[in-house]
Coordinates of C-alpha atoms and ligand atoms in Angstrom, one line a residue:
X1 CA 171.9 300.2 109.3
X2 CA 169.7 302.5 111.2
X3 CA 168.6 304.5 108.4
X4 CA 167.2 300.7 107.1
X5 CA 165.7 300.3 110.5
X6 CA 164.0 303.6 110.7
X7 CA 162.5 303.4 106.8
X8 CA 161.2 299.6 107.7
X9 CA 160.1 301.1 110.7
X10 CA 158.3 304.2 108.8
X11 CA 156.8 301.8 106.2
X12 CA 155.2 299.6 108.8
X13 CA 153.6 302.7 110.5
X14 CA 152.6 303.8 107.5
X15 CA 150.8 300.3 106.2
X16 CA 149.1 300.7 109.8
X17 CA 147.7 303.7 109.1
X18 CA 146.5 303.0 105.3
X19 CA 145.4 299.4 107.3
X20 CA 143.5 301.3 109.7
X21 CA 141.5 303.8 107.2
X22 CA 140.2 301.0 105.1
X23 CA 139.3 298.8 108.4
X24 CA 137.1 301.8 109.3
X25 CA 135.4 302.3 106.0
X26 CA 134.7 298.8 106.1
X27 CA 133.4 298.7 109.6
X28 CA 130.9 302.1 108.5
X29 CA 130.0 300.2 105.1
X30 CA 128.8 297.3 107.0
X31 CA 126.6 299.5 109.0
X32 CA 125.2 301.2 106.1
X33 CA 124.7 298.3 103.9
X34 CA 122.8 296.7 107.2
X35 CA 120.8 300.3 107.0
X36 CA 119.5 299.5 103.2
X37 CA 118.8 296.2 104.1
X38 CA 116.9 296.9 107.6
X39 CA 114.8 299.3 106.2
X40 CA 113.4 297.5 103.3
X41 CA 112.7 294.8 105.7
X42 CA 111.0 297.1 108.0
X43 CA 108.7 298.0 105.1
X44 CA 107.7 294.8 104.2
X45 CA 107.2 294.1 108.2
X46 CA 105.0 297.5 108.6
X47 CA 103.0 295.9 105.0
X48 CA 102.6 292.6 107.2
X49 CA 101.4 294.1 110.2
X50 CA 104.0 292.3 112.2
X51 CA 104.7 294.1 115.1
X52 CA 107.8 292.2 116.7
X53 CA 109.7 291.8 113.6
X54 CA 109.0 295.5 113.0
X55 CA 110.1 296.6 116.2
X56 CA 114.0 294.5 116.1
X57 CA 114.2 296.1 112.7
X58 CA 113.9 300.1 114.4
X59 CA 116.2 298.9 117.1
X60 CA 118.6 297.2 114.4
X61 CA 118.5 300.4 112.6
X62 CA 118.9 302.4 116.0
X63 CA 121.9 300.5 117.1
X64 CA 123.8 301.2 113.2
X65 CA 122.5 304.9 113.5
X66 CA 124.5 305.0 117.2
X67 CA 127.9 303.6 115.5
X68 CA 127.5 306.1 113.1
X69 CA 126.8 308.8 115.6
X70 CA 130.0 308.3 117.4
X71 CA 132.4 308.1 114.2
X72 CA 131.5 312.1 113.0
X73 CA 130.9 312.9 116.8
X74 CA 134.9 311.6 116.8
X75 CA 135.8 313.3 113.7
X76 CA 133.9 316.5 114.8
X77 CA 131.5 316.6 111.8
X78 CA 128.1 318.5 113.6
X79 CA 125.8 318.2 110.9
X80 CA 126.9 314.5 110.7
X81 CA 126.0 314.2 114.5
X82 CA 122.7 315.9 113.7
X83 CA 121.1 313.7 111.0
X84 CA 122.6 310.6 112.6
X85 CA 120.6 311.8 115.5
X86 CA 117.2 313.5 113.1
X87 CA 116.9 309.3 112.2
X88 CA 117.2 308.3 115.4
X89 CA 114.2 310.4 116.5
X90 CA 112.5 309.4 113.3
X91 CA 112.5 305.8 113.6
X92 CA 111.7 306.4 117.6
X93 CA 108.3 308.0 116.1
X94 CA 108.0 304.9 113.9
X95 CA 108.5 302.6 116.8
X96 CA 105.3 304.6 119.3
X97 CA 103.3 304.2 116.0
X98 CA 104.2 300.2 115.8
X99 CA 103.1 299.8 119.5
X100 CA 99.8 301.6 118.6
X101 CA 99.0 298.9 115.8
X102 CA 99.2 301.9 113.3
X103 CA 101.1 300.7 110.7
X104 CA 99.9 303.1 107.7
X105 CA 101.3 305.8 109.8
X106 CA 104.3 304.3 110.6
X107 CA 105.4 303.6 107.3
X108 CA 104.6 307.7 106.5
X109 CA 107.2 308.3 109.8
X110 CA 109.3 305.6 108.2
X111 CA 109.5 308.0 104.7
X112 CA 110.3 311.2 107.2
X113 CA 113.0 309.3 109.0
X114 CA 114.5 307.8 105.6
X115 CA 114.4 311.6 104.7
X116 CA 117.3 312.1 107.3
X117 CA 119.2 309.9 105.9
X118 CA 119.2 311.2 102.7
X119 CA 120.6 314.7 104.1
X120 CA 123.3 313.2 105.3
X121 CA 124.1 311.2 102.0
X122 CA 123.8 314.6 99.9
X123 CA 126.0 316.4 102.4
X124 CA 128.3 313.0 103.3
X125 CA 128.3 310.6 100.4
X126 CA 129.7 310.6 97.2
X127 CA 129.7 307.8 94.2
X128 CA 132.5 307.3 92.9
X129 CA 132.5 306.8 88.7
X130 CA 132.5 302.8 89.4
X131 CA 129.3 303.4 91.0
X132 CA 130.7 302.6 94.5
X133 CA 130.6 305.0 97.2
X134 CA 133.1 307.0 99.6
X135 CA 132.9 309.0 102.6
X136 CA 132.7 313.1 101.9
X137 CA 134.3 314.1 105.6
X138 CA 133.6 317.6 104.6
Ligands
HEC1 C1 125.4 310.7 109.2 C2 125.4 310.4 107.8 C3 124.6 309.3 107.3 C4 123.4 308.8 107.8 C5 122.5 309.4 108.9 C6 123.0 307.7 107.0 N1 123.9 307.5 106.0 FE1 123.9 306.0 104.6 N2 125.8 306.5 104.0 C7 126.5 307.6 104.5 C8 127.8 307.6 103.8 C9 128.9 308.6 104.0 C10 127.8 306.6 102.8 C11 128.9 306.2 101.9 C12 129.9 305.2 102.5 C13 129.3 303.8 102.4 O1 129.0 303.3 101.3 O2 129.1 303.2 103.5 C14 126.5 305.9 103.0 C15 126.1 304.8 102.2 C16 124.9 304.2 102.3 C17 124.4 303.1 101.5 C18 125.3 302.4 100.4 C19 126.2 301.3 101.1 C20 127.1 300.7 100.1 O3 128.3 301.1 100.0 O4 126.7 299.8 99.3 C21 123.2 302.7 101.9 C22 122.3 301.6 101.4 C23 122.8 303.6 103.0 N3 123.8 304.5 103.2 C24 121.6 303.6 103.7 C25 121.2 304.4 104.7 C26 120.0 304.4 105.4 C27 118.8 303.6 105.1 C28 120.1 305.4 106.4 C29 119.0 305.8 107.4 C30 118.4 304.8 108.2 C31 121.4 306.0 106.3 N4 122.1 305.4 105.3 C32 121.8 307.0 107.1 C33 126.1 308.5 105.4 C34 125.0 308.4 106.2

């Protein structure tokens, strides 16, 4: 009788746990798949000249980039931490350019920030043979 209580006990932990790991990958796809998104409509905003709706996309972008920040600052992943923070800078470059009405320099500081995110997917990210992608913690 206990040994059935401790196994249902052990296989609920350990559904948790599984539970848990896929709720975060989920919760970090969701930022990146807002990333892809933003920035293509940055682009076109930055092509329009539209100032405003260029501006909520760098701090849409800013807010994902600070989610993703904190999970390889929690998992203790520096060079993680460092491009999270290299596009951050980037896109605050992209942002002083906006204000100043130049938006053909802006979309330059746009390609140098996107470059930071393109370390991090050569160091971070690989695709899996389905074409999908998973998170490379080391
Ligand atoms: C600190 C590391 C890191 C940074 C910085 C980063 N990414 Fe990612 N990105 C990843 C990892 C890891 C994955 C694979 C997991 C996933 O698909 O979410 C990924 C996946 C993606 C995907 C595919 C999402 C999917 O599964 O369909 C897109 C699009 C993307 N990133 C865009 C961006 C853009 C744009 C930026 C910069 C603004 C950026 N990323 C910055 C690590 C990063």
């Amino acid at each position: 009788m206990k040994l059935a209580l401790g196994l249902a006990v052990c296989t609920l932990f350990m559904g948790a746990v599984l539970w848990a790991q896929s709720d975060d990958f989920a919760e970090y796809q969701g930022w990146m798949k807002s990333n892809g998104a933003t920035v293509a409509d940055l682009n076109k905003n930055l092509t329009a000249k539209d100032g405003a709706a260029a501006h909520a996309d760098v701090r849409k972008l800013q807010e994902n980039l600070a989610m993703v920040m904190a999970y390889w600052q929690s998992r203790n992943v520096n060079d993680g931490v460092r491009f999270a923070l290299d596009a951050t800078y980037g896109l605050a470059q992209v942002d002083v350019l906006v204000t100043q009405k130049k938006f053909d320099d802006a979309a330059a500081a746009l390609k140098t920030a996107q470059a930071s995110c393109g370390n991090c997917h050569m160091a971070h990210r690989d695709k899996a043979p389905d074409g999908s992608f998973k998170i490379k913690l080391k």
